[in-house]
Amino acid sequence: MRQIDLGPITRIEGHLNVRTFVENGVIMDAQCISEMFRGFEIILRGRDPLDAQQITQRICGVCPYAHAIASCYAQEAAYGLKVPKNGRILHNLIQGANHLYDYLLQFYQLSALDFVDVTAIVQYRGNDADLLKVKEWVQFQTQSGMSYPAAPFLPRLSGQYIDDVELNIGALKHYLEAMALQKKANQAAAIFGGKFPHATAIFPGGCSQEARIDLIMAYQALIREVRDFYRDKYVPDVAAVAAKFPKYWEIGASKGGFLSFGHLPLSPESGAKRLLAAGILLDGRVAPVDFNLIRQDTKYSKYDSASGLKVRDSDTSPSSHKDGAYSWTKAPRYNGRMVEVGPAARVLVDYLQGHNAAIKKSVDHFIAWARITPEKLNSVLGRHLSRAILGLAIADFLLEESERIDIGAPTMADIEIPASGEGFGAAEASRGALLHYIRIENHKVEKYECVVPTTWNCSPRDDMGTPGALESALIGTKVSDPEAQMEAVRIVHSFDPCIACAVH
Ligand code: NFE
């Protein structure tokens, strides 16, 4: 068996190595190796609890609002806050806009060039200024003998790309437009949250920014543009990739369950129904989520902490040279079971409960079109499609939600930090289910724990030796070129790992 390290895998966030063991063109084994430690849980000990939604945003520059919102939910539970209606709406407007930005980034900048042939640009004969700039850059690289293609179009592996010049050039145009649209989604979130990436206005119980009619209109104008791009370009582009590479409905299935905490509360009360339903999907059945059934194993993780601890008992004691450990990511498990989190989990958990009408309509349409069953959303294409249809549903929801603001009414609760208390905060970050836990003693943070989407998806083995979701999706995959492993790279990118978030 040959050991091949795919790391560093560019176009993902952070320092993930994926080690594959290949025999006769098949990945027989795989390890997700997070190569750094950060220690946010340790940093938070002894701090003012209100620092938490600020400090945890620094975990990541891609999904900071998700950490802020999860932290707010946890603090709201710990403080017993009564959140005003406007406060919850503004949380949703900020958090939802962040998802719209992040899905665009994930598909166009971080994955599309796994399928779209950037070299097709040399055949471009039109006069679009942006495309001409790309053409000039690509031609310069080839003519000057630079290794080709250079940044930002890396990695480019040997393998099959889309063979239709017009389709490639159209997708490259959308690649460029998607960057402008990401900016608009971030501007929309910044109207209420403050400057991206680290919002200062988000607080437990709401938002310090007042909700004025001019701000709401500016927000809606931006989201409308983003929504139209999802409808007219993003969804069709994913469909075009699916039409060219239908075998990717069969590649990259994880081999456990699915977990979603539910996304965007529909009213201010804790435990309120959400736009997208929460649930744990195991053995074909969806059940309610119980945080007490989440435990984190550490046998293969670089921590001395006891294995199998519940979230509220968790411990972060780094141990860089621990025997047998190969990753700085812990191995969270739900009632002992490995699960995938993220876009496909959000869609499947919602769809199988018949919860959101827009999601049901989109899923029904695409499974009929692609002649697949809903279970095939557990695949490379399924994850990409899930983001596109989620984005459309979220954008439409945000436009409606912003109409529900009561102008002039309070946008945040009065905060009084109790001497002691505890709370869970469960949100959906773009990459999946995100859980924050806070325990307060003497008005200070006594314990803080984050169980993060990429911690689930890129976990190493658990104590039973069961691989994590991405590891399981890689194992058994046939690779056409054992060196390049285009198939494996496409699987990794479909999960969109973020190691900065995943490690402690
Ligand atoms: Ni750093 Fe994050 C998201 C969170 S991922 S990107 O989405 O939480 O594990």
PDB file of N, CA and C in Angstrom, residues 326-421:
ATOM      1  N   TYR A 326      -2.868  11.474  15.909  1.00  0.00           N
ATOM      2  CA  TYR A 326      -2.422  12.014  14.624  1.00  0.00           C
ATOM      3  C   TYR A 326      -3.097  13.321  14.222  1.00  0.00           C
ATOM      4  N   SER A 327      -3.919  13.886  15.113  1.00  0.00           N
ATOM      5  CA  SER A 327      -4.607  15.120  14.724  1.00  0.00           C
ATOM      6  C   SER A 327      -4.884  15.979  15.944  1.00  0.00           C
ATOM      7  N   TRP A 328      -4.920  17.296  15.718  1.00  0.00           N
ATOM      8  CA  TRP A 328      -5.306  18.230  16.773  1.00  0.00           C
ATOM      9  C   TRP A 328      -6.822  18.382  16.869  1.00  0.00           C
ATOM     10  N   THR A 329      -7.551  17.632  16.074  1.00  0.00           N
ATOM     11  CA  THR A 329      -9.009  17.658  16.147  1.00  0.00           C
ATOM     12  C   THR A 329      -9.477  16.509  17.042  1.00  0.00           C
ATOM     13  N   LYS A 330     -10.429  16.800  17.939  1.00  0.00           N
ATOM     14  CA  LYS A 330     -11.040  15.725  18.724  1.00  0.00           C
ATOM     15  C   LYS A 330     -12.032  14.959  17.848  1.00  0.00           C
ATOM     16  N   ALA A 331     -12.581  13.894  18.364  1.00  0.00           N
ATOM     17  CA  ALA A 331     -13.535  13.082  17.590  1.00  0.00           C
ATOM     18  C   ALA A 331     -14.904  13.124  18.267  1.00  0.00           C
ATOM     19  N   PRO A 332     -15.751  14.126  17.921  1.00  0.00           N
ATOM     20  CA  PRO A 332     -17.091  14.155  18.513  1.00  0.00           C
ATOM     21  C   PRO A 332     -17.959  13.045  17.927  1.00  0.00           C
ATOM     22  N   ARG A 333     -18.772  12.448  18.749  1.00  0.00           N
ATOM     23  CA  ARG A 333     -19.689  11.402  18.292  1.00  0.00           C
ATOM     24  C   ARG A 333     -21.049  11.633  18.956  1.00  0.00           C
ATOM     25  N   TYR A 334     -22.135  11.281  18.222  1.00  0.00           N
ATOM     26  CA  TYR A 334     -23.486  11.428  18.760  1.00  0.00           C
ATOM     27  C   TYR A 334     -23.957  10.065  19.229  1.00  0.00           C
ATOM     28  N   ASN A 335     -24.123   9.919  20.507  1.00  0.00           N
ATOM     29  CA  ASN A 335     -24.508   8.627  21.084  1.00  0.00           C
ATOM     30  C   ASN A 335     -23.591   7.520  20.558  1.00  0.00           C
ATOM     31  N   GLY A 336     -22.322   7.844  20.415  1.00  0.00           N
ATOM     32  CA  GLY A 336     -21.337   6.867  19.951  1.00  0.00           C
ATOM     33  C   GLY A 336     -21.256   6.733  18.432  1.00  0.00           C
ATOM     34  N   ARG A 337     -22.125   7.445  17.706  1.00  0.00           N
ATOM     35  CA  ARG A 337     -22.185   7.283  16.248  1.00  0.00           C
ATOM     36  C   ARG A 337     -21.496   8.433  15.522  1.00  0.00           C
ATOM     37  N   MET A 338     -20.801   8.080  14.436  1.00  0.00           N
ATOM     38  CA  MET A 338     -20.169   9.097  13.596  1.00  0.00           C
ATOM     39  C   MET A 338     -21.237   9.745  12.714  1.00  0.00           C
ATOM     40  N   VAL A 339     -21.211  11.061  12.599  1.00  0.00           N
ATOM     41  CA  VAL A 339     -22.173  11.757  11.743  1.00  0.00           C
ATOM     42  C   VAL A 339     -21.474  12.809  10.894  1.00  0.00           C
ATOM     43  N   GLU A 340     -22.106  13.119   9.772  1.00  0.00           N
ATOM     44  CA  GLU A 340     -21.679  14.244   8.935  1.00  0.00           C
ATOM     45  C   GLU A 340     -22.542  15.443   9.277  1.00  0.00           C
ATOM     46  N   VAL A 341     -21.939  16.636   9.264  1.00  0.00           N
ATOM     47  CA  VAL A 341     -22.704  17.870   9.422  1.00  0.00           C
ATOM     48  C   VAL A 341     -22.464  18.728   8.181  1.00  0.00           C
ATOM     49  N   GLY A 342     -23.279  19.768   7.998  1.00  0.00           N
ATOM     50  CA  GLY A 342     -23.053  20.653   6.856  1.00  0.00           C
ATOM     51  C   GLY A 342     -24.266  20.766   5.962  1.00  0.00           C
ATOM     52  N   PRO A 343     -24.055  21.242   4.742  1.00  0.00           N
ATOM     53  CA  PRO A 343     -25.195  21.544   3.868  1.00  0.00           C
ATOM     54  C   PRO A 343     -26.065  20.334   3.572  1.00  0.00           C
ATOM     55  N   ALA A 344     -25.450  19.183   3.272  1.00  0.00           N
ATOM     56  CA  ALA A 344     -26.260  18.006   2.946  1.00  0.00           C
ATOM     57  C   ALA A 344     -27.050  17.559   4.182  1.00  0.00           C
ATOM     58  N   ALA A 345     -26.437  17.670   5.357  1.00  0.00           N
ATOM     59  CA  ALA A 345     -27.137  17.315   6.598  1.00  0.00           C
ATOM     60  C   ALA A 345     -28.320  18.258   6.819  1.00  0.00           C
ATOM     61  N   ARG A 346     -28.088  19.563   6.600  1.00  0.00           N
ATOM     62  CA  ARG A 346     -29.185  20.539   6.792  1.00  0.00           C
ATOM     63  C   ARG A 346     -30.361  20.197   5.882  1.00  0.00           C
ATOM     64  N   VAL A 347     -30.034  19.905   4.620  1.00  0.00           N
ATOM     65  CA  VAL A 347     -31.103  19.640   3.653  1.00  0.00           C
ATOM     66  C   VAL A 347     -31.788  18.309   3.953  1.00  0.00           C
ATOM     67  N   LEU A 348     -31.016  17.262   4.180  1.00  0.00           N
ATOM     68  CA  LEU A 348     -31.617  15.937   4.400  1.00  0.00           C
ATOM     69  C   LEU A 348     -32.485  15.913   5.655  1.00  0.00           C
ATOM     70  N   VAL A 349     -31.946  16.481   6.747  1.00  0.00           N
ATOM     71  CA  VAL A 349     -32.689  16.471   8.018  1.00  0.00           C
ATOM     72  C   VAL A 349     -33.995  17.250   7.856  1.00  0.00           C
ATOM     73  N   ASP A 350     -33.950  18.350   7.127  1.00  0.00           N
ATOM     74  CA  ASP A 350     -35.155  19.147   6.911  1.00  0.00           C
ATOM     75  C   ASP A 350     -36.120  18.432   5.960  1.00  0.00           C
ATOM     76  N   TYR A 351     -35.575  17.961   4.844  1.00  0.00           N
ATOM     77  CA  TYR A 351     -36.409  17.340   3.787  1.00  0.00           C
ATOM     78  C   TYR A 351     -37.129  16.102   4.311  1.00  0.00           C
ATOM     79  N   LEU A 352     -36.405  15.268   5.061  1.00  0.00           N
ATOM     80  CA  LEU A 352     -37.013  14.021   5.523  1.00  0.00           C
ATOM     81  C   LEU A 352     -38.098  14.260   6.578  1.00  0.00           C
ATOM     82  N   GLN A 353     -38.095  15.462   7.170  1.00  0.00           N
ATOM     83  CA  GLN A 353     -39.178  15.802   8.107  1.00  0.00           C
ATOM     84  C   GLN A 353     -40.281  16.595   7.398  1.00  0.00           C
ATOM     85  N   GLY A 354     -40.113  16.824   6.086  1.00  0.00           N
ATOM     86  CA  GLY A 354     -41.105  17.586   5.325  1.00  0.00           C
ATOM     87  C   GLY A 354     -41.319  18.975   5.896  1.00  0.00           C
ATOM     88  N   HIS A 355     -40.237  19.631   6.325  1.00  0.00           N
ATOM     89  CA  HIS A 355     -40.375  20.841   7.132  1.00  0.00           C
ATOM     90  C   HIS A 355     -40.482  22.112   6.291  1.00  0.00           C
ATOM     91  N   ASN A 356     -39.468  22.379   5.460  1.00  0.00           N
ATOM     92  CA  ASN A 356     -39.422  23.649   4.735  1.00  0.00           C
ATOM     93  C   ASN A 356     -39.893  23.430   3.289  1.00  0.00           C
ATOM     94  N   ALA A 357     -40.926  24.175   2.898  1.00  0.00           N
ATOM     95  CA  ALA A 357     -41.544  23.941   1.585  1.00  0.00           C
ATOM     96  C   ALA A 357     -40.577  24.257   0.439  1.00  0.00           C
ATOM     97  N   ALA A 358     -39.763  25.303   0.595  1.00  0.00           N
ATOM     98  CA  ALA A 358     -38.843  25.684  -0.491  1.00  0.00           C
ATOM     99  C   ALA A 358     -37.775  24.610  -0.681  1.00  0.00           C
ATOM    100  N   ILE A 359     -37.286  24.077   0.428  1.00  0.00           N
ATOM    101  CA  ILE A 359     -36.266  23.017   0.342  1.00  0.00           C
ATOM    102  C   ILE A 359     -36.888  21.774  -0.296  1.00  0.00           C
ATOM    103  N   LYS A 360     -38.094  21.451   0.113  1.00  0.00           N
ATOM    104  CA  LYS A 360     -38.750  20.259  -0.451  1.00  0.00           C
ATOM    105  C   LYS A 360     -38.921  20.397  -1.964  1.00  0.00           C
ATOM    106  N   LYS A 361     -39.362  21.583  -2.385  1.00  0.00           N
ATOM    107  CA  LYS A 361     -39.596  21.817  -3.812  1.00  0.00           C
ATOM    108  C   LYS A 361     -38.282  21.668  -4.589  1.00  0.00           C
ATOM    109  N   SER A 362     -37.220  22.278  -4.085  1.00  0.00           N
ATOM    110  CA  SER A 362     -35.930  22.209  -4.793  1.00  0.00           C
ATOM    111  C   SER A 362     -35.403  20.779  -4.836  1.00  0.00           C
ATOM    112  N   VAL A 363     -35.462  20.089  -3.699  1.00  0.00           N
ATOM    113  CA  VAL A 363     -34.932  18.718  -3.657  1.00  0.00           C
ATOM    114  C   VAL A 363     -35.737  17.833  -4.602  1.00  0.00           C
ATOM    115  N   ASP A 364     -37.065  17.949  -4.532  1.00  0.00           N
ATOM    116  CA  ASP A 364     -37.910  17.118  -5.412  1.00  0.00           C
ATOM    117  C   ASP A 364     -37.575  17.392  -6.881  1.00  0.00           C
ATOM    118  N   HIS A 365     -37.387  18.658  -7.206  1.00  0.00           N
ATOM    119  CA  HIS A 365     -37.071  19.015  -8.593  1.00  0.00           C
ATOM    120  C   HIS A 365     -35.745  18.376  -9.022  1.00  0.00           C
ATOM    121  N   PHE A 366     -34.722  18.503  -8.204  1.00  0.00           N
ATOM    122  CA  PHE A 366     -33.392  18.039  -8.623  1.00  0.00           C
ATOM    123  C   PHE A 366     -33.261  16.518  -8.580  1.00  0.00           C
ATOM    124  N   ILE A 367     -33.926  15.861  -7.646  1.00  0.00           N
ATOM    125  CA  ILE A 367     -33.787  14.400  -7.646  1.00  0.00           C
ATOM    126  C   ILE A 367     -34.519  13.810  -8.857  1.00  0.00           C
ATOM    127  N   ALA A 368     -35.614  14.469  -9.281  1.00  0.00           N
ATOM    128  CA  ALA A 368     -36.309  13.995 -10.498  1.00  0.00           C
ATOM    129  C   ALA A 368     -35.428  14.264 -11.724  1.00  0.00           C
ATOM    130  N   TRP A 369     -34.829  15.431 -11.773  1.00  0.00           N
ATOM    131  CA  TRP A 369     -33.989  15.839 -12.920  1.00  0.00           C
ATOM    132  C   TRP A 369     -32.764  14.931 -13.050  1.00  0.00           C
ATOM    133  N   ALA A 370     -32.116  14.649 -11.905  1.00  0.00           N
ATOM    134  CA  ALA A 370     -30.885  13.850 -11.943  1.00  0.00           C
ATOM    135  C   ALA A 370     -31.164  12.353 -11.846  1.00  0.00           C
ATOM    136  N   ARG A 371     -32.436  12.005 -11.661  1.00  0.00           N
ATOM    137  CA  ARG A 371     -32.841  10.592 -11.511  1.00  0.00           C
ATOM    138  C   ARG A 371     -32.060   9.918 -10.393  1.00  0.00           C
ATOM    139  N   ILE A 372     -32.121  10.557  -9.229  1.00  0.00           N
ATOM    140  CA  ILE A 372     -31.447  10.020  -8.048  1.00  0.00           C
ATOM    141  C   ILE A 372     -32.459   9.949  -6.902  1.00  0.00           C
ATOM    142  N   THR A 373     -32.041   9.301  -5.821  1.00  0.00           N
ATOM    143  CA  THR A 373     -32.864   9.306  -4.614  1.00  0.00           C
ATOM    144  C   THR A 373     -32.313  10.392  -3.686  1.00  0.00           C
ATOM    145  N   PRO A 374     -33.108  10.867  -2.715  1.00  0.00           N
ATOM    146  CA  PRO A 374     -32.618  11.916  -1.810  1.00  0.00           C
ATOM    147  C   PRO A 374     -31.318  11.513  -1.103  1.00  0.00           C
ATOM    148  N   GLU A 375     -31.132  10.220  -0.858  1.00  0.00           N
ATOM    149  CA  GLU A 375     -29.924   9.764  -0.150  1.00  0.00           C
ATOM    150  C   GLU A 375     -28.653  10.136  -0.916  1.00  0.00           C
ATOM    151  N   LYS A 376     -28.790  10.356  -2.237  1.00  0.00           N
ATOM    152  CA  LYS A 376     -27.596  10.701  -3.037  1.00  0.00           C
ATOM    153  C   LYS A 376     -27.110  12.124  -2.771  1.00  0.00           C
ATOM    154  N   LEU A 377     -27.853  12.864  -1.950  1.00  0.00           N
ATOM    155  CA  LEU A 377     -27.309  14.157  -1.513  1.00  0.00           C
ATOM    156  C   LEU A 377     -26.058  13.930  -0.672  1.00  0.00           C
ATOM    157  N   ASN A 378     -25.897  12.720  -0.196  1.00  0.00           N
ATOM    158  CA  ASN A 378     -24.668  12.328   0.499  1.00  0.00           C
ATOM    159  C   ASN A 378     -23.614  11.972  -0.565  1.00  0.00           C
ATOM    160  N   SER A 379     -23.017  13.023  -1.144  1.00  0.00           N
ATOM    161  CA  SER A 379     -22.063  12.841  -2.247  1.00  0.00           C
ATOM    162  C   SER A 379     -21.381  14.173  -2.510  1.00  0.00           C
ATOM    163  N   VAL A 380     -20.380  14.151  -3.390  1.00  0.00           N
ATOM    164  CA  VAL A 380     -19.716  15.412  -3.770  1.00  0.00           C
ATOM    165  C   VAL A 380     -20.745  16.383  -4.354  1.00  0.00           C
ATOM    166  N   LEU A 381     -21.514  15.928  -5.353  1.00  0.00           N
ATOM    167  CA  LEU A 381     -22.491  16.823  -5.979  1.00  0.00           C
ATOM    168  C   LEU A 381     -23.595  17.216  -5.001  1.00  0.00           C
ATOM    169  N   GLY A 382     -23.973  16.285  -4.139  1.00  0.00           N
ATOM    170  CA  GLY A 382     -25.043  16.568  -3.184  1.00  0.00           C
ATOM    171  C   GLY A 382     -24.691  17.722  -2.264  1.00  0.00           C
ATOM    172  N   ARG A 383     -23.428  17.778  -1.830  1.00  0.00           N
ATOM    173  CA  ARG A 383     -23.028  18.885  -0.944  1.00  0.00           C
ATOM    174  C   ARG A 383     -23.056  20.210  -1.712  1.00  0.00           C
ATOM    175  N   HIS A 384     -22.564  20.204  -2.963  1.00  0.00           N
ATOM    176  CA  HIS A 384     -22.579  21.454  -3.740  1.00  0.00           C
ATOM    177  C   HIS A 384     -24.014  21.898  -4.030  1.00  0.00           C
ATOM    178  N   LEU A 385     -24.859  20.964  -4.413  1.00  0.00           N
ATOM    179  CA  LEU A 385     -26.247  21.315  -4.720  1.00  0.00           C
ATOM    180  C   LEU A 385     -26.960  21.821  -3.463  1.00  0.00           C
ATOM    181  N   SER A 386     -26.684  21.173  -2.340  1.00  0.00           N
ATOM    182  CA  SER A 386     -27.348  21.576  -1.091  1.00  0.00           C
ATOM    183  C   SER A 386     -27.049  23.030  -0.756  1.00  0.00           C
ATOM    184  N   ARG A 387     -25.785  23.442  -0.923  1.00  0.00           N
ATOM    185  CA  ARG A 387     -25.463  24.844  -0.626  1.00  0.00           C
ATOM    186  C   ARG A 387     -26.250  25.784  -1.531  1.00  0.00           C
ATOM    187  N   ALA A 388     -26.332  25.440  -2.810  1.00  0.00           N
ATOM    188  CA  ALA A 388     -27.010  26.334  -3.762  1.00  0.00           C
ATOM    189  C   ALA A 388     -28.489  26.481  -3.408  1.00  0.00           C
ATOM    190  N   ILE A 389     -29.160  25.373  -3.116  1.00  0.00           N
ATOM    191  CA  ILE A 389     -30.599  25.484  -2.848  1.00  0.00           C
ATOM    192  C   ILE A 389     -30.865  26.060  -1.452  1.00  0.00           C
ATOM    193  N   LEU A 390     -29.948  25.809  -0.522  1.00  0.00           N
ATOM    194  CA  LEU A 390     -30.087  26.447   0.795  1.00  0.00           C
ATOM    195  C   LEU A 390     -29.961  27.955   0.642  1.00  0.00           C
ATOM    196  N   GLY A 391     -28.989  28.382  -0.166  1.00  0.00           N
ATOM    197  CA  GLY A 391     -28.758  29.823  -0.345  1.00  0.00           C
ATOM    198  C   GLY A 391     -29.993  30.516  -0.877  1.00  0.00           C
ATOM    199  N   LEU A 392     -30.634  29.884  -1.829  1.00  0.00           N
ATOM    200  CA  LEU A 392     -31.843  30.466  -2.411  1.00  0.00           C
ATOM    201  C   LEU A 392     -32.942  30.582  -1.348  1.00  0.00           C
ATOM    202  N   ALA A 393     -33.139  29.522  -0.585  1.00  0.00           N
ATOM    203  CA  ALA A 393     -34.188  29.534   0.454  1.00  0.00           C
ATOM    204  C   ALA A 393     -33.860  30.565   1.536  1.00  0.00           C
ATOM    205  N   ILE A 394     -32.582  30.652   1.905  1.00  0.00           N
ATOM    206  CA  ILE A 394     -32.185  31.603   2.959  1.00  0.00           C
ATOM    207  C   ILE A 394     -32.372  33.036   2.467  1.00  0.00           C
ATOM    208  N   ALA A 395     -31.956  33.308   1.221  1.00  0.00           N
ATOM    209  CA  ALA A 395     -32.073  34.678   0.699  1.00  0.00           C
ATOM    210  C   ALA A 395     -33.542  35.115   0.667  1.00  0.00           C
ATOM    211  N   ASP A 396     -34.417  34.245   0.198  1.00  0.00           N
ATOM    212  CA  ASP A 396     -35.845  34.593   0.174  1.00  0.00           C
ATOM    213  C   ASP A 396     -36.357  34.843   1.594  1.00  0.00           C
ATOM    214  N   PHE A 397     -35.919  33.994   2.523  1.00  0.00           N
ATOM    215  CA  PHE A 397     -36.337  34.172   3.924  1.00  0.00           C
ATOM    216  C   PHE A 397     -35.852  35.513   4.474  1.00  0.00           C
ATOM    217  N   LEU A 398     -34.619  35.894   4.180  1.00  0.00           N
ATOM    218  CA  LEU A 398     -34.067  37.140   4.731  1.00  0.00           C
ATOM    219  C   LEU A 398     -34.858  38.357   4.232  1.00  0.00           C
ATOM    220  N   LEU A 399     -35.283  38.291   2.981  1.00  0.00           N
ATOM    221  CA  LEU A 399     -36.075  39.411   2.447  1.00  0.00           C
ATOM    222  C   LEU A 399     -37.407  39.524   3.198  1.00  0.00           C
ATOM    223  N   GLU A 400     -38.022  38.387   3.512  1.00  0.00           N
ATOM    224  CA  GLU A 400     -39.277  38.414   4.289  1.00  0.00           C
ATOM    225  C   GLU A 400     -39.001  38.820   5.733  1.00  0.00           C
ATOM    226  N   GLU A 401     -37.953  38.222   6.307  1.00  0.00           N
ATOM    227  CA  GLU A 401     -37.629  38.465   7.727  1.00  0.00           C
ATOM    228  C   GLU A 401     -37.363  39.952   7.979  1.00  0.00           C
ATOM    229  N   SER A 402     -36.686  40.601   7.040  1.00  0.00           N
ATOM    230  CA  SER A 402     -36.349  42.015   7.232  1.00  0.00           C
ATOM    231  C   SER A 402     -37.605  42.886   7.222  1.00  0.00           C
ATOM    232  N   GLU A 403     -38.690  42.391   6.631  1.00  0.00           N
ATOM    233  CA  GLU A 403     -39.970  43.133   6.644  1.00  0.00           C
ATOM    234  C   GLU A 403     -40.633  43.057   8.017  1.00  0.00           C
ATOM    235  N   ARG A 404     -40.222  42.101   8.837  1.00  0.00           N
ATOM    236  CA  ARG A 404     -40.894  41.883  10.124  1.00  0.00           C
ATOM    237  C   ARG A 404     -40.340  42.754  11.247  1.00  0.00           C
ATOM    238  N   ILE A 405     -39.282  43.510  10.968  1.00  0.00           N
ATOM    239  CA  ILE A 405     -38.708  44.373  12.009  1.00  0.00           C
ATOM    240  C   ILE A 405     -39.733  45.433  12.434  1.00  0.00           C
ATOM    241  N   ASP A 406     -39.829  45.642  13.755  1.00  0.00           N
ATOM    242  CA  ASP A 406     -40.680  46.727  14.268  1.00  0.00           C
ATOM    243  C   ASP A 406     -39.803  47.957  14.426  1.00  0.00           C
ATOM    244  N   ILE A 407     -39.980  48.925  13.530  1.00  0.00           N
ATOM    245  CA  ILE A 407     -39.155  50.136  13.562  1.00  0.00           C
ATOM    246  C   ILE A 407     -39.337  50.842  14.908  1.00  0.00           C
ATOM    247  N   GLY A 408     -38.244  51.207  15.522  1.00  0.00           N
ATOM    248  CA  GLY A 408     -38.306  51.960  16.775  1.00  0.00           C
ATOM    249  C   GLY A 408     -38.346  51.085  18.017  1.00  0.00           C
ATOM    250  N   ALA A 409     -38.663  49.807  17.857  1.00  0.00           N
ATOM    251  CA  ALA A 409     -38.699  48.911  19.033  1.00  0.00           C
ATOM    252  C   ALA A 409     -37.265  48.491  19.378  1.00  0.00           C
ATOM    253  N   PRO A 410     -37.031  48.056  20.630  1.00  0.00           N
ATOM    254  CA  PRO A 410     -35.662  47.690  21.038  1.00  0.00           C
ATOM    255  C   PRO A 410     -35.072  46.582  20.166  1.00  0.00           C
ATOM    256  N   THR A 411     -33.759  46.651  19.971  1.00  0.00           N
ATOM    257  CA  THR A 411     -33.078  45.631  19.165  1.00  0.00           C
ATOM    258  C   THR A 411     -32.212  44.716  20.027  1.00  0.00           C
ATOM    259  N   MET A 412     -32.139  45.016  21.318  1.00  0.00           N
ATOM    260  CA  MET A 412     -31.418  44.064  22.178  1.00  0.00           C
ATOM    261  C   MET A 412     -31.966  44.077  23.604  1.00  0.00           C
ATOM    262  N   ALA A 413     -31.650  43.009  24.316  1.00  0.00           N
ATOM    263  CA  ALA A 413     -32.135  42.874  25.691  1.00  0.00           C
ATOM    264  C   ALA A 413     -31.200  43.623  26.642  1.00  0.00           C
ATOM    265  N   ASP A 414     -31.702  43.958  27.829  1.00  0.00           N
ATOM    266  CA  ASP A 414     -30.824  44.457  28.889  1.00  0.00           C
ATOM    267  C   ASP A 414     -30.077  43.263  29.460  1.00  0.00           C
ATOM    268  N   ILE A 415     -28.771  43.387  29.552  1.00  0.00           N
ATOM    269  CA  ILE A 415     -27.972  42.224  29.964  1.00  0.00           C
ATOM    270  C   ILE A 415     -27.551  42.376  31.421  1.00  0.00           C
ATOM    271  N   GLU A 416     -27.819  41.330  32.196  1.00  0.00           N
ATOM    272  CA  GLU A 416     -27.280  41.285  33.555  1.00  0.00           C
ATOM    273  C   GLU A 416     -26.612  39.925  33.704  1.00  0.00           C
ATOM    274  N   ILE A 417     -25.318  39.934  33.960  1.00  0.00           N
ATOM    275  CA  ILE A 417     -24.603  38.655  34.022  1.00  0.00           C
ATOM    276  C   ILE A 417     -24.751  38.065  35.421  1.00  0.00           C
ATOM    277  N   PRO A 418     -25.307  36.874  35.537  1.00  0.00           N
ATOM    278  CA  PRO A 418     -25.494  36.274  36.856  1.00  0.00           C
ATOM    279  C   PRO A 418     -24.160  35.795  37.432  1.00  0.00           C
ATOM    280  N   ALA A 419     -24.141  35.550  38.734  1.00  0.00           N
ATOM    281  CA  ALA A 419     -22.914  35.052  39.360  1.00  0.00           C
ATOM    282  C   ALA A 419     -22.563  33.679  38.819  1.00  0.00           C
ATOM    283  N   SER A 420     -23.563  32.878  38.557  1.00  0.00           N
ATOM    284  CA  SER A 420     -23.289  31.555  38.007  1.00  0.00           C
ATOM    285  C   SER A 420     -24.408  31.174  37.044  1.00  0.00           C
ATOM    286  N   GLY A 421     -24.074  30.253  36.173  1.00  0.00           N
ATOM    287  CA  GLY A 421     -25.064  29.805  35.186  1.00  0.00           C
ATOM    288  C   GLY A 421     -24.370  29.015  34.103  1.00  0.00           C
TER     289      GLY A 421
END
